[in-house]
Amino acid sequence: MRYLLPLGIAILAVSVAAQGRRFGRDPIAVENNVPYDGRFTFVRIRYTPLNDLEGFGRGDRKWDHDYPRAERNFMKILSEITLLQPYLEGGNVFAADDPELMKFPIAYLCEPGFWTMTESEKLALRAYIEKGGFLIIDDFIGQHWYNFEAQVRELLPQARLIRLDESDAIFDSFYRIESLAFTHPNFRADSEFWGVFEDNDRSKRLQMIVNYNNDIGDYWEWSDAGFLPIDLTNEAYKLGVNYIMYAFTH
């Protein structure tokens, strides 16, 4: 049974600074999307969040956490160590029912504890996944699982969330990741990795990778600021690279 982590869990002071905009500050401006030109472009899905139950402020949109530094830093890493030639200046932001989303094979969605969908967004995102789109779900913890799970049931009624382990192909698609002993960058929580497979068949394509009790976007965002241990940010980049390479090859 999943549970809300105790409120007394220590949070590093630097993590408060790192997440400062979440506490009542105005959300950052969303940059202009770039048209599809064949390059890999990081895509983030925006949504209307549930009421802010954690008091992070009226301006907190949830879906934009770590934007755009996370994608900028990650794209630089991807450019350096793979043959991909990604768009380096950030990424695009689309609602799930924006027809432009269909041009981009991989999409990132964060804070799914606050995720909601309109009927139009649900149908469009379902079509995106069924046609080969790949979702990266990130940045949630504790009882936030319940809303995420409810949204997945709405999105893919027949889907079953399956706990992943080191033997799954996504952890050997570029780097060989020997251990999944990750922790959330701001809370003392052991990470779990879950997925949705086509037809609920583990031998078929993984359609969604879920980073629970984790926040790889936070690791990416602050990897160049000295707030977080280098070895942990490196491991978060390895996960991200594997996710992209898996999606392109399956």
GROMACS .gro file of C-alpha atoms in nm:
model
  250
    1MET     CA    1   0.000   0.000   0.000
    2ARG     CA    2   0.138   0.338  -0.097
    3TYR     CA    3   0.161   0.610   0.163
    4LEU     CA    4   0.235   0.976   0.210
    5LEU     CA    5   0.586   1.025   0.340
    6PRO     CA    6   0.603   1.176   0.691
    7LEU     CA    7   0.598   1.553   0.699
    8GLY     CA    8   0.903   1.545   0.921
    9ILE     CA    9   1.128   1.414   0.646
   10ALA     CA   10   1.429   1.638   0.620
   11ILE     CA   11   1.463   1.843   0.305
   12LEU     CA   12   1.802   1.980   0.216
   13ALA     CA   13   1.819   2.356   0.227
   14VAL     CA   14   1.959   2.364  -0.122
   15SER     CA   15   1.655   2.179  -0.253
   16VAL     CA   16   1.432   2.456  -0.121
   17ALA     CA   17   1.640   2.707  -0.312
   18ALA     CA   18   1.636   2.486  -0.617
   19GLN     CA   19   1.259   2.467  -0.614
   20GLY     CA   20   1.203   2.826  -0.513
   21ARG     CA   21   0.968   2.916  -0.792
   22ARG     CA   22   0.724   2.649  -0.669
   23PHE     CA   23   0.655   2.835  -0.346
   24GLY     CA   24   0.419   3.112  -0.447
   25ARG     CA   25   0.636   3.266  -0.715
   26ASP     CA   26   0.509   3.348  -1.059
   27PRO     CA   27   0.552   3.064  -1.311
   28ILE     CA   28   0.822   3.115  -1.566
   29ALA     CA   29   0.728   3.219  -1.916
   30VAL     CA   30   0.680   2.943  -2.169
   31GLU     CA   31   0.906   2.990  -2.468
   32ASN     CA   32   0.787   2.972  -2.826
   33ASN     CA   33   0.764   2.625  -2.974
   34VAL     CA   34   0.989   2.543  -3.266
   35PRO     CA   35   0.844   2.379  -3.579
   36TYR     CA   36   0.929   2.020  -3.654
   37ASP     CA   37   1.242   1.999  -3.869
   38GLY     CA   38   1.353   1.638  -3.825
   39ARG     CA   39   1.569   1.698  -3.518
   40PHE     CA   40   1.486   1.535  -3.190
   41THR     CA   41   1.311   1.797  -2.980
   42PHE     CA   42   1.224   1.753  -2.614
   43VAL     CA   43   0.847   1.779  -2.569
   44ARG     CA   44   0.670   1.853  -2.243
   45ILE     CA   45   0.296   1.803  -2.193
   46ARG     CA   46   0.102   2.077  -2.019
   47TYR     CA   47  -0.225   2.025  -1.835
   48THR     CA   48  -0.458   2.202  -1.596
   49PRO     CA   49  -0.350   2.086  -1.248
   50LEU     CA   50  -0.568   1.974  -0.963
   51ASN     CA   51  -0.602   2.220  -0.677
   52ASP     CA   52  -0.266   2.278  -0.514
   53LEU     CA   53  -0.291   2.064  -0.202
   54GLU     CA   54   0.063   2.136  -0.088
   55GLY     CA   55   0.041   2.512  -0.063
   56PHE     CA   56   0.305   2.575  -0.325
   57GLY     CA   57   0.126   2.887  -0.443
   58ARG     CA   58  -0.143   2.987  -0.687
   59GLY     CA   59   0.103   3.035  -0.969
   60ASP     CA   60   0.235   2.678  -0.959
   61ARG     CA   61   0.140   2.504  -1.281
   62LYS     CA   62   0.303   2.170  -1.185
   63TRP     CA   63   0.372   2.056  -1.542
   64ASP     CA   64   0.647   2.319  -1.583
   65HIS     CA   65   0.869   2.211  -1.293
   66ASP     CA   66   1.239   2.230  -1.389
   67TYR     CA   67   1.150   2.397  -1.721
   68PRO     CA   68   1.344   2.488  -1.933
   69ARG     CA   69   1.680   2.421  -1.766
   70ALA     CA   70   1.619   2.048  -1.734
   71GLU     CA   71   1.561   1.994  -2.104
   72ARG     CA   72   1.839   2.229  -2.208
   73ASN     CA   73   2.095   2.049  -1.994
   74PHE     CA   74   1.969   1.709  -2.097
   75MET     CA   75   1.979   1.792  -2.468
   76LYS     CA   76   2.343   1.900  -2.435
   77ILE     CA   77   2.429   1.564  -2.281
   78LEU     CA   78   2.234   1.378  -2.548
   79SER     CA   79   2.415   1.573  -2.819
   80GLU     CA   80   2.757   1.498  -2.672
   81ILE     CA   81   2.727   1.124  -2.621
   82THR     CA   82   2.494   1.004  -2.898
   83LEU     CA   83   2.467   1.051  -3.274
   84LEU     CA   84   2.138   1.235  -3.232
   85GLN     CA   85   2.144   1.602  -3.322
   86PRO     CA   86   1.877   1.738  -3.087
   87TYR     CA   87   1.739   2.087  -3.067
   88LEU     CA   88   1.957   2.239  -2.793
   89GLU     CA   89   1.773   2.552  -2.685
   90GLY     CA   90   1.507   2.390  -2.472
   91GLY     CA   91   1.198   2.216  -2.604
   92ASN     CA   92   0.835   2.239  -2.702
   93VAL     CA   93   0.529   2.248  -2.479
   94PHE     CA   94   0.199   2.106  -2.602
   95ALA     CA   95  -0.140   2.025  -2.461
   96ALA     CA   96  -0.208   1.656  -2.511
   97ASP     CA   97  -0.469   1.728  -2.777
   98ASP     CA   98  -0.251   1.960  -2.983
   99PRO     CA   99  -0.216   1.797  -3.329
  100GLU     CA  100   0.150   1.905  -3.337
  101LEU     CA  101   0.229   1.652  -3.064
  102MET     CA  102   0.192   1.372  -3.319
  103LYS     CA  103   0.507   1.493  -3.496
  104PHE     CA  104   0.722   1.421  -3.192
  105PRO     CA  105   0.769   1.059  -3.079
  106ILE     CA  106   0.860   1.116  -2.713
  107ALA     CA  107   0.687   1.331  -2.453
  108TYR     CA  108   0.763   1.413  -2.089
  109LEU     CA  109   0.498   1.472  -1.822
  110CYS     CA  110   0.584   1.570  -1.466
  111GLU     CA  111   0.398   1.602  -1.135
  112PRO     CA  112   0.129   1.346  -1.229
  113GLY     CA  113  -0.008   1.368  -0.878
  114PHE     CA  114  -0.179   1.682  -1.010
  115TRP     CA  115  -0.240   1.563  -1.366
  116THR     CA  116  -0.585   1.603  -1.519
  117MET     CA  117  -0.718   1.548  -1.871
  118THR     CA  118  -1.012   1.679  -2.062
  119GLU     CA  119  -1.198   1.426  -2.274
  120SER     CA  120  -1.027   1.565  -2.583
  121GLU     CA  121  -0.682   1.538  -2.423
  122LYS     CA  122  -0.750   1.182  -2.308
  123LEU     CA  123  -0.854   1.062  -2.653
  124ALA     CA  124  -0.566   1.240  -2.826
  125LEU     CA  125  -0.302   1.112  -2.585
  126ARG     CA  126  -0.439   0.759  -2.614
  127ALA     CA  127  -0.408   0.783  -2.993
  128TYR     CA  128  -0.055   0.920  -2.956
  129ILE     CA  129   0.052   0.620  -2.748
  130GLU     CA  130  -0.125   0.364  -2.968
  131LYS     CA  131   0.046   0.507  -3.277
  132GLY     CA  132   0.390   0.466  -3.121
  133GLY     CA  133   0.434   0.765  -2.893
  134PHE     CA  134   0.637   0.713  -2.576
  135LEU     CA  135   0.565   0.884  -2.242
  136ILE     CA  136   0.818   0.964  -1.969
  137ILE     CA  137   0.641   1.023  -1.637
  138ASP     CA  138   0.845   1.193  -1.367
  139ASP     CA  139   0.852   1.393  -1.043
  140PHE     CA  140   0.605   1.252  -0.795
  141ILE     CA  141   0.611   1.085  -0.459
  142GLY     CA  142   0.400   0.920  -0.189
  143GLN     CA  143   0.023   0.954  -0.220
  144HIS     CA  144   0.058   1.135  -0.553
  145TRP     CA  145   0.060   0.782  -0.696
  146TYR     CA  146  -0.317   0.756  -0.654
  147ASN     CA  147  -0.409   1.038  -0.890
  148PHE     CA  148  -0.149   0.920  -1.139
  149GLU     CA  149  -0.289   0.568  -1.132
  150ALA     CA  150  -0.645   0.700  -1.175
  151GLN     CA  151  -0.542   0.905  -1.478
  152VAL     CA  152  -0.371   0.604  -1.637
  153ARG     CA  153  -0.691   0.402  -1.593
  154GLU     CA  154  -0.879   0.677  -1.775
  155LEU     CA  155  -0.615   0.706  -2.045
  156LEU     CA  156  -0.559   0.335  -2.111
  157PRO     CA  157  -0.845   0.138  -1.950
  158GLN     CA  158  -0.694  -0.201  -2.032
  159ALA     CA  159  -0.340  -0.113  -1.927
  160ARG     CA  160  -0.168  -0.260  -1.625
  161LEU     CA  161   0.117  -0.082  -1.449
  162ILE     CA  162   0.407  -0.324  -1.410
  163ARG     CA  163   0.702  -0.279  -1.172
  164LEU     CA  164   1.027  -0.278  -1.372
  165ASP     CA  165   1.365  -0.418  -1.276
  166GLU     CA  166   1.718  -0.420  -1.411
  167SER     CA  167   1.637  -0.698  -1.658
  168ASP     CA  168   1.401  -0.480  -1.863
  169ALA     CA  169   1.535  -0.372  -2.200
  170ILE     CA  170   1.502   0.000  -2.132
  171PHE     CA  171   1.784  -0.025  -1.879
  172ASP     CA  172   2.018  -0.173  -2.140
  173SER     CA  173   1.932   0.038  -2.444
  174PHE     CA  174   2.248   0.255  -2.434
  175TYR     CA  175   2.403   0.231  -2.091
  176ARG     CA  176   2.387  -0.094  -1.899
  177ILE     CA  177   2.226   0.020  -1.576
  178GLU     CA  178   2.320  -0.242  -1.321
  179SER     CA  179   2.122  -0.109  -1.026
  180LEU     CA  180   1.795   0.081  -0.985
  181ALA     CA  181   1.882   0.189  -0.632
  182PHE     CA  182   1.793   0.553  -0.691
  183THR     CA  183   1.648   0.802  -0.446
  184HIS     CA  184   1.440   1.117  -0.479
  185PRO     CA  185   1.674   1.420  -0.494
  186ASN     CA  186   1.485   1.610  -0.223
  187PHE     CA  187   1.325   1.344  -0.002
  188ARG     CA  188   1.449   1.024   0.156
  189ALA     CA  189   1.244   0.799  -0.065
  190ASP     CA  190   1.357   0.493  -0.258
  191SER     CA  191   1.269   0.523  -0.623
  192GLU     CA  192   1.054   0.275  -0.811
  193PHE     CA  193   1.032   0.228  -1.186
  194TRP     CA  194   0.705   0.123  -1.345
  195GLY     CA  195   0.587   0.082  -1.699
  196VAL     CA  196   0.297   0.014  -1.932
  197PHE     CA  197   0.361  -0.241  -2.205
  198GLU     CA  198   0.169  -0.286  -2.526
  199ASP     CA  199  -0.103  -0.545  -2.463
  200ASN     CA  200   0.035  -0.577  -2.106
  201ASP     CA  201   0.297  -0.807  -2.256
  202ARG     CA  202   0.645  -0.758  -2.112
  203SER     CA  203   0.798  -0.891  -2.433
  204LYS     CA  204   0.638  -0.612  -2.637
  205ARG     CA  205   0.703  -0.238  -2.661
  206LEU     CA  206   0.715  -0.031  -2.345
  207GLN     CA  207   0.478   0.261  -2.399
  208MET     CA  208   0.535   0.452  -2.076
  209ILE     CA  209   0.821   0.472  -1.826
  210VAL     CA  210   0.728   0.592  -1.478
  211ASN     CA  211   0.980   0.740  -1.234
  212TYR     CA  212   0.804   0.714  -0.896
  213ASN     CA  213   0.959   0.855  -0.578
  214ASN     CA  214   1.203   1.024  -0.811
  215ASP     CA  215   1.261   1.348  -0.999
  216ILE     CA  216   1.515   1.304  -1.276
  217GLY     CA  217   1.414   1.645  -1.412
  218ASP     CA  218   1.542   1.803  -1.092
  219TYR     CA  219   1.872   1.619  -1.127
  220TRP     CA  220   1.903   1.746  -1.486
  221GLU     CA  221   1.807   2.102  -1.398
  222TRP     CA  222   2.062   2.147  -1.122
  223SER     CA  223   2.339   1.924  -1.254
  224ASP     CA  224   2.556   2.226  -1.336
  225ALA     CA  225   2.488   2.418  -1.015
  226GLY     CA  226   2.664   2.207  -0.753
  227PHE     CA  227   2.346   2.150  -0.549
  228LEU     CA  228   2.331   1.776  -0.605
  229PRO     CA  229   2.602   1.506  -0.604
  230ILE     CA  230   2.766   1.462  -0.943
  231ASP     CA  231   2.741   1.084  -0.933
  232LEU     CA  232   2.363   1.104  -0.885
  233THR     CA  233   2.309   1.358  -1.163
  234ASN     CA  234   2.521   1.139  -1.390
  235GLU     CA  235   2.296   0.842  -1.315
  236ALA     CA  236   1.987   1.052  -1.388
  237TYR     CA  237   2.133   1.146  -1.725
  238LYS     CA  238   2.200   0.780  -1.798
  239LEU     CA  239   1.836   0.702  -1.730
  240GLY     CA  240   1.725   0.982  -1.962
  241VAL     CA  241   1.956   0.874  -2.242
  242ASN     CA  242   1.834   0.517  -2.212
  243TYR     CA  243   1.471   0.629  -2.226
  244ILE     CA  244   1.529   0.823  -2.548
  245MET     CA  245   1.732   0.551  -2.716
  246TYR     CA  246   1.482   0.284  -2.617
  247ALA     CA  247   1.195   0.487  -2.760
  248PHE     CA  248   1.378   0.536  -3.089
  249THR     CA  249   1.464   0.168  -3.127
  250HIS     CA  250   1.138   0.002  -3.020
   0.00000   0.00000   0.00000
